[in-house]
Coordinates of C-alpha atoms in Angstrom, one line a residue:
M1 CA -90.0 -150.6 103.0
G2 CA -88.5 -149.5 99.7
Y3 CA -91.6 -147.5 98.9
L4 CA -90.4 -144.8 101.4
K5 CA -87.3 -144.2 99.2
R6 CA -89.3 -144.3 96.0
T7 CA -91.8 -141.7 97.2
E8 CA -89.4 -139.5 99.2
E9 CA -89.5 -136.5 96.9
L10 CA -93.3 -136.4 97.0
R11 CA -93.4 -136.7 100.8
R12 CA -91.0 -133.8 101.2
D13 CA -92.9 -131.6 98.8
P14 CA -96.7 -132.1 98.7
T15 CA -97.0 -129.5 95.9
K16 CA -95.7 -132.1 93.5
L17 CA -98.5 -134.5 94.6
V18 CA -101.3 -131.9 94.8
P19 CA -100.0 -128.8 93.0
W20 CA -103.4 -126.9 93.4
A21 CA -103.5 -127.4 97.2
V22 CA -103.3 -124.4 99.5
S23 CA -104.3 -125.9 102.9
V24 CA -104.4 -129.2 104.7
V25 CA -107.1 -130.3 107.2
S26 CA -105.6 -132.9 109.5
V27 CA -108.0 -135.1 111.5
G28 CA -107.7 -137.8 114.1
L29 CA -110.3 -140.5 114.9
N30 CA -110.2 -142.4 118.2
Y31 CA -110.1 -146.2 117.9
Y32 CA -109.4 -147.2 121.5
A33 CA -111.3 -150.2 122.8
P34 CA -110.5 -150.8 126.5
L35 CA -110.0 -154.6 126.6
P36 CA -107.1 -156.2 128.5
R37 CA -104.3 -158.5 127.2
P38 CA -104.8 -162.3 127.6
T39 CA -102.9 -163.9 130.4
A40 CA -101.2 -167.3 130.6
Q41 CA -104.3 -168.7 132.3
D42 CA -106.3 -167.9 129.1
G43 CA -104.5 -170.5 127.1
A44 CA -102.9 -170.2 123.6
K45 CA -104.2 -166.8 122.7
G46 CA -102.6 -164.3 120.3
W47 CA -102.5 -160.5 120.4
I48 CA -103.6 -158.4 117.5
S49 CA -103.0 -154.7 117.7
R50 CA -106.1 -152.7 118.7
Y51 CA -106.2 -150.8 115.5
A52 CA -106.9 -154.0 113.6
W53 CA -109.7 -155.3 115.7
G54 CA -112.5 -153.7 113.8
D55 CA -113.3 -152.6 110.2
D56 CA -110.5 -151.3 108.0
Y57 CA -109.8 -147.8 109.2
H58 CA -108.9 -146.6 105.7
D59 CA -112.5 -147.0 104.6
V60 CA -114.0 -145.5 107.8
V61 CA -111.8 -142.4 107.9
K62 CA -112.0 -141.8 104.2
E63 CA -115.8 -141.9 104.2
R64 CA -115.8 -139.2 107.0
L65 CA -113.3 -137.0 105.2
E66 CA -115.2 -137.2 101.9
S67 CA -118.3 -136.2 103.7
L68 CA -116.4 -133.2 105.2
L69 CA -115.2 -132.3 101.7
E70 CA -118.8 -132.2 100.5
K71 CA -119.8 -130.0 103.4
V72 CA -117.0 -127.6 102.7
K73 CA -118.2 -127.3 99.1
E74 CA -121.7 -126.6 100.3
I75 CA -120.7 -123.7 102.6
Y76 CA -117.8 -122.1 100.7
P77 CA -119.0 -119.5 98.2
G78 CA -116.5 -120.3 95.4
A79 CA -115.2 -123.4 93.7
V80 CA -113.3 -125.9 95.9
E81 CA -111.0 -128.7 94.9
G82 CA -110.1 -131.3 97.4
K83 CA -108.4 -134.7 97.8
V84 CA -108.5 -137.2 100.7
F85 CA -105.6 -139.3 102.0
V86 CA -105.8 -142.0 104.7
D87 CA -102.5 -143.7 105.0
S88 CA -102.8 -144.2 101.2
G89 CA -100.4 -141.9 99.6
P90 CA -96.9 -140.3 100.0
V91 CA -98.0 -138.0 102.7
L92 CA -96.2 -137.3 106.0
E93 CA -99.3 -137.7 108.1
R94 CA -97.7 -137.4 111.6
D95 CA -95.7 -134.3 110.6
I96 CA -98.7 -132.6 109.1
A97 CA -100.8 -133.4 112.2
G98 CA -98.0 -132.1 114.4
V99 CA -97.9 -128.8 112.5
A100 CA -101.7 -128.6 112.7
G101 CA -101.6 -128.9 116.5
I102 CA -103.3 -132.3 117.0
G103 CA -100.3 -133.4 119.0
W104 CA -96.6 -133.9 119.1
I105 CA -94.4 -136.7 117.8
G106 CA -93.4 -138.6 121.0
K107 CA -90.3 -140.6 121.9
N108 CA -92.1 -143.7 120.7
T109 CA -92.6 -142.0 117.3
H110 CA -96.4 -141.9 117.7
L111 CA -98.3 -138.7 117.6
I112 CA -99.5 -137.9 121.1
S113 CA -102.4 -135.6 122.0
P114 CA -102.2 -134.2 125.6
R115 CA -105.9 -134.8 126.0
R116 CA -106.5 -137.9 123.9
G117 CA -103.3 -139.9 124.1
S118 CA -102.2 -141.7 120.9
W119 CA -105.0 -144.1 120.1
F120 CA -106.3 -142.4 117.0
F121 CA -106.1 -142.8 113.2
L122 CA -104.9 -139.9 111.1
G123 CA -106.3 -138.6 107.8
E124 CA -105.8 -135.5 105.6
L125 CA -108.0 -133.4 103.4
F126 CA -106.1 -131.2 100.9
L127 CA -108.0 -128.2 99.9
S128 CA -107.5 -125.4 97.2
I129 CA -108.7 -122.6 99.6
E130 CA -107.1 -120.7 102.4
L131 CA -108.3 -121.4 106.0
A132 CA -107.6 -120.1 109.5
Y133 CA -104.6 -122.1 110.6
D134 CA -103.8 -123.8 113.9
R135 CA -100.4 -123.8 115.5
P136 CA -98.2 -126.7 116.7
I137 CA -98.0 -127.6 120.4
R138 CA -94.8 -128.3 122.3
D139 CA -93.2 -131.7 123.0
R140 CA -94.5 -132.9 126.4
C141 CA -92.6 -136.2 126.8
G142 CA -90.1 -134.6 129.2
R143 CA -87.8 -137.1 130.9
C144 CA -90.3 -140.0 130.6
D145 CA -88.7 -143.0 128.8
L146 CA -91.2 -145.7 129.7
C147 CA -91.9 -146.5 126.0
L148 CA -88.2 -146.9 125.2
K149 CA -87.7 -149.3 128.1
A150 CA -90.8 -151.3 127.5
C151 CA -90.0 -152.4 123.9
P152 CA -89.4 -156.2 124.0
T153 CA -87.1 -156.2 121.0
G154 CA -85.2 -153.0 121.8
A155 CA -86.3 -151.3 118.6
F156 CA -85.7 -147.8 119.9
V157 CA -82.2 -146.7 119.0
G158 CA -82.9 -143.6 121.2
S159 CA -85.6 -141.1 121.9
Y160 CA -87.6 -140.4 118.7
V161 CA -85.6 -142.9 116.7
L162 CA -87.0 -146.3 115.8
D163 CA -85.2 -149.1 114.1
A164 CA -88.1 -150.6 112.1
R165 CA -86.2 -153.8 111.5
R166 CA -86.6 -154.7 115.2
C167 CA -90.1 -153.4 115.6
I168 CA -92.8 -156.1 116.3
S169 CA -95.3 -154.2 114.2
Y170 CA -92.9 -154.2 111.2
L171 CA -91.9 -157.9 111.7
T172 CA -95.6 -159.0 111.9
I173 CA -97.0 -156.8 109.2
E174 CA -94.6 -155.4 106.7
L175 CA -91.7 -157.9 106.6
K176 CA -92.1 -160.1 103.6
G177 CA -89.5 -162.8 104.4
A178 CA -88.5 -164.8 107.5
I179 CA -88.4 -163.2 110.9
P180 CA -84.8 -163.2 112.1
R181 CA -84.2 -166.1 114.5
H182 CA -82.8 -164.0 117.3
L183 CA -85.9 -161.8 117.4
R184 CA -88.5 -164.5 117.4
P185 CA -88.3 -165.4 121.2
L186 CA -88.7 -161.6 122.0
M187 CA -92.0 -161.3 120.1
G188 CA -94.2 -163.1 122.6
N189 CA -97.7 -163.8 121.4
H190 CA -98.0 -160.9 119.0
I191 CA -99.4 -162.0 115.6
F192 CA -100.3 -158.6 114.1
G193 CA -98.9 -155.4 115.5
C194 CA -97.9 -154.7 119.1
D195 CA -99.2 -151.7 121.1
I196 CA -96.8 -152.0 124.0
C197 CA -95.1 -148.6 123.6
Q198 CA -98.6 -147.0 123.6
E199 CA -99.9 -149.0 126.5
V200 CA -97.2 -147.7 128.8
C201 CA -97.5 -144.0 127.8
P202 CA -98.9 -141.9 130.7
Y203 CA -101.0 -139.9 128.2
N204 CA -102.9 -143.1 127.4
V205 CA -103.7 -144.0 131.0
K206 CA -107.1 -142.2 130.9
A207 CA -107.8 -142.8 127.3
K208 CA -111.5 -142.6 126.5
P209 CA -113.2 -145.5 124.5
T210 CA -114.0 -144.8 120.9
A211 CA -117.6 -143.9 120.0
E212 CA -117.1 -145.5 116.6
E213 CA -118.7 -149.0 116.6
A214 CA -116.8 -150.0 113.5
F215 CA -113.5 -150.0 115.6
Y216 CA -114.7 -152.5 118.3
P217 CA -113.5 -156.1 117.8
R218 CA -115.0 -158.3 115.2
E219 CA -115.7 -161.8 116.4
G220 CA -112.4 -163.7 116.8
L221 CA -110.1 -160.7 116.4
Y222 CA -109.6 -159.9 120.1
A223 CA -107.2 -162.4 121.7
P224 CA -107.9 -165.1 119.2
D225 CA -107.3 -168.8 119.8
L226 CA -104.1 -169.5 117.9
I227 CA -104.3 -173.2 117.2
P228 CA -107.2 -173.0 114.7
L229 CA -105.5 -170.2 112.8
L230 CA -102.8 -172.6 111.7
S231 CA -105.1 -174.5 109.4
L232 CA -106.6 -171.5 107.5
S233 CA -106.5 -172.0 103.7
D234 CA -106.0 -169.0 101.4
E235 CA -109.7 -168.7 100.8
E236 CA -110.5 -169.1 104.5
F237 CA -108.0 -166.4 105.4
R238 CA -109.4 -163.9 102.9
R239 CA -113.0 -164.7 104.0
R240 CA -112.3 -164.4 107.7
F241 CA -110.4 -161.1 107.4
R242 CA -112.3 -159.5 104.6
G243 CA -112.5 -155.7 105.2
S244 CA -109.8 -156.0 107.9
P245 CA -106.2 -154.5 108.0
I246 CA -105.0 -158.0 108.7
L247 CA -105.2 -158.8 105.0
R248 CA -102.1 -156.7 104.6
A249 CA -99.9 -159.4 106.2
K250 CA -101.2 -162.0 103.7
R251 CA -101.8 -165.6 104.7
R252 CA -98.1 -166.6 104.7
G253 CA -97.0 -163.7 106.9
F254 CA -99.9 -164.1 109.3
L255 CA -99.4 -167.9 109.7
H256 CA -95.7 -167.5 110.3
N257 CA -96.6 -165.0 113.1
V258 CA -99.0 -167.5 114.6
A259 CA -96.3 -170.2 114.5
V260 CA -93.8 -168.0 116.3
A261 CA -96.4 -167.1 119.0
L262 CA -97.2 -170.7 119.7
G263 CA -93.5 -171.5 119.9
N264 CA -93.0 -168.7 122.4
L265 CA -96.0 -169.8 124.5
K266 CA -94.5 -173.3 124.4
S267 CA -98.1 -174.6 124.0
R268 CA -97.9 -178.5 124.1
E269 CA -101.5 -178.7 122.9
A270 CA -100.4 -177.0 119.8
V271 CA -97.9 -179.7 118.8
P272 CA -100.4 -181.8 116.7
A273 CA -101.5 -178.6 114.8
L274 CA -97.9 -177.6 114.2
I275 CA -97.0 -181.0 113.0
Q276 CA -99.8 -180.8 110.5
A277 CA -98.7 -177.3 109.5
L278 CA -95.2 -178.6 108.8
Q279 CA -96.8 -180.0 105.6
D280 CA -98.0 -176.5 104.5
D281 CA -97.4 -175.7 100.8
D282 CA -95.6 -172.4 101.6
P283 CA -91.9 -172.8 102.6
L284 CA -92.0 -169.6 104.6
V285 CA -94.8 -171.1 106.8
R286 CA -92.9 -174.4 107.2
R287 CA -89.7 -172.6 108.3
H288 CA -91.4 -170.9 111.2
V289 CA -93.5 -174.0 112.1
A290 CA -90.3 -176.0 112.4
W291 CA -88.8 -173.3 114.7
A292 CA -91.9 -173.4 116.8
L293 CA -91.7 -177.2 117.2
G294 CA -88.1 -176.8 118.3
Q295 CA -89.4 -174.6 121.2
I296 CA -91.8 -177.2 122.5
P297 CA -89.6 -180.3 123.1
S298 CA -91.4 -183.6 122.7
A299 CA -90.8 -187.0 121.1
E300 CA -93.7 -186.3 118.7
A301 CA -92.2 -183.0 117.5
L302 CA -88.7 -184.6 117.1
E303 CA -90.1 -187.5 115.0
A304 CA -92.2 -185.2 112.9
L305 CA -89.2 -183.0 112.2
R306 CA -87.1 -186.0 111.3
K307 CA -89.7 -187.3 108.9
R308 CA -90.1 -183.9 107.2
L309 CA -86.4 -183.6 106.9
E310 CA -86.3 -186.8 104.8
I311 CA -88.5 -185.3 102.1
E312 CA -87.9 -181.5 102.4
S313 CA -86.4 -180.0 99.3
D314 CA -86.2 -176.3 100.3
R315 CA -82.7 -175.5 101.7
E316 CA -83.8 -172.8 104.1
V317 CA -86.6 -175.1 105.5
R318 CA -84.1 -177.9 106.0
E319 CA -81.8 -175.6 107.9
E320 CA -84.7 -174.6 110.2
I321 CA -85.6 -178.2 110.8
E322 CA -82.1 -179.1 111.6
G323 CA -81.9 -176.2 114.0
A324 CA -85.2 -177.2 115.6
M325 CA -84.0 -180.8 116.1
A326 CA -80.8 -179.5 117.7
D327 CA -82.9 -177.3 120.0
I328 CA -85.1 -180.3 121.1
L329 CA -82.0 -182.5 121.7
S330 CA -80.2 -179.8 123.7
S331 CA -83.3 -179.1 125.8
S332 CA -83.5 -182.8 126.7
L333 CA -79.8 -182.8 127.7
H334 CA -80.4 -180.0 130.1
S335 CA -82.8 -182.2 132.1
L336 CA -80.4 -185.2 132.2
Q337 CA -79.2 -186.3 135.7
I338 CA -75.7 -187.5 136.4
H339 CA -74.8 -189.5 139.5
T340 CA -71.6 -188.7 141.3
K341 CA -70.2 -190.0 144.6
K342 CA -71.5 -186.9 146.4
D343 CA -74.8 -186.1 144.8
I344 CA -77.0 -186.2 141.7
L345 CA -76.3 -183.2 139.5
P346 CA -78.1 -181.8 136.6
F347 CA -76.2 -182.4 133.3
M348 CA -75.2 -178.8 132.7
K349 CA -74.0 -178.3 136.3
A350 CA -72.0 -181.6 136.0
I351 CA -70.3 -180.4 132.8
K352 CA -69.3 -177.1 134.4
A353 CA -67.9 -178.9 137.4
H354 CA -65.8 -181.1 135.1
Y355 CA -67.0 -184.5 136.0
D356 CA -65.8 -187.4 133.8
G357 CA -67.7 -190.3 132.2
H358 CA -69.6 -191.6 129.3
V359 CA -72.8 -189.6 128.9
V360 CA -75.4 -191.7 127.1
V361 CA -78.0 -189.7 125.2
P362 CA -80.7 -189.0 126.1
E363 CA -81.5 -190.2 129.7
E364 CA -79.4 -192.9 131.3
P365 CA -77.8 -192.0 134.7
I366 CA -74.2 -193.1 135.2
N367 CA -71.9 -193.2 138.3
L368 CA -68.9 -191.0 137.7
P369 CA -65.5 -190.5 139.4
V370 CA -64.7 -186.9 140.4
N371 CA -62.1 -184.3 139.1
T372 CA -61.1 -185.7 135.8
P373 CA -61.5 -184.2 132.3
V374 CA -64.8 -184.5 130.4
R375 CA -65.3 -187.0 127.6
V376 CA -68.6 -187.3 125.8
L377 CA -69.5 -190.3 123.6
V378 CA -72.3 -189.8 121.1
P379 CA -74.1 -192.9 119.9
E380 CA -73.6 -193.9 116.3
A381 CA -76.9 -193.1 114.5
D382 CA -78.4 -191.3 111.5
D383 CA -78.7 -188.2 113.6
S384 CA -75.3 -188.3 115.3
A385 CA -74.2 -185.1 113.6
L386 CA -77.3 -183.3 115.1
I387 CA -76.5 -184.7 118.5
S388 CA -72.9 -183.6 118.3
K389 CA -74.2 -180.1 117.2
A390 CA -76.5 -180.1 120.3
F391 CA -73.6 -180.9 122.6
A392 CA -71.4 -178.2 121.1
K393 CA -74.2 -175.7 121.3
L394 CA -74.6 -176.4 125.1
S395 CA -71.0 -176.0 126.2
E396 CA -68.7 -175.5 123.3
T397 CA -65.6 -174.6 125.4
S398 CA -66.1 -177.5 127.8
F399 CA -65.2 -180.2 125.3
S400 CA -61.7 -180.8 123.8
R401 CA -63.3 -183.1 121.3
I402 CA -66.7 -184.6 120.5
W403 CA -66.7 -188.1 119.0
D404 CA -69.3 -189.0 116.4
T405 CA -69.2 -192.7 117.0

């Protein structure tokens, strides 16, 4: 988001951007389409933010504003100069809309109208003539903090303050590199944008549907099936999302979002497609696909990761694969059963209770005497280091030493 710094001076002083301008007309265009989120029963479905379901809003709003400019030129007796902006220049759109009285900037940093909620796009028409000006309206959030509490990644530092680095919309649209590992499990099935902090806002409870047909979902953009998206080529991606805001994420960003969503859904039917995507030409895609396979433990996933590791040359992808293999191994250890004189205990409970014995990876039960220190023997194998890493990850303080052979 370095562009914000580069254009800061222009944003703070619009006269340097449009020196002839005297007034700004700020507009909002409703895009709300009242369709529910998919449920677990719907299968491996992704969530695309409502604003991206239809045609590209830049084009729709710009066309309306340019038409408005022509109308102003028709009815105004003198010469009129004007320029249209729709999220396309260094313009503080929310601040201008707030000063114009469309709404106030809420605790979730969205512009909220008391009558229309926050499901609307903004646009500006700068004009060289004076107008009758509207006034701002007061903040009406009050004590409500539903949006702050609802954010899955904890992106709100406080009221009116958003840490974009944790925001799902930023992570799935603007971020150019890898999604931080600790945030991936918190992202759910979001593959482009989020909407949660708007959905919980009381001012959106009675939001009216848009009258603009262009903003209703295109085929395949509302709760799309995730698995087929993994196989999109560059050309197929551009063709499928032509004229859609989704193009902004580019194929590599969109596919790594899809991989993370499938990993979070723990969709076993997605394993074959993920294994195939592990061969993708883009290292960024492979990194997130490897992580997703690590979230869906299976012998097929482990074998595919092991084979890819043998030929993978990218260091960061190799690290992801090793981490995914450790995740699969550790998840299998959680389900291991250990026999004792009193009962059969799950592996982790047995470790915490300090039972002794030789634990054979991955699934052989053993009779163990009670109340003696823990010793774990890891079989000698090519992946012994990964197995050791898995044991250490499970209960690092429970072992005085882990043998590799």
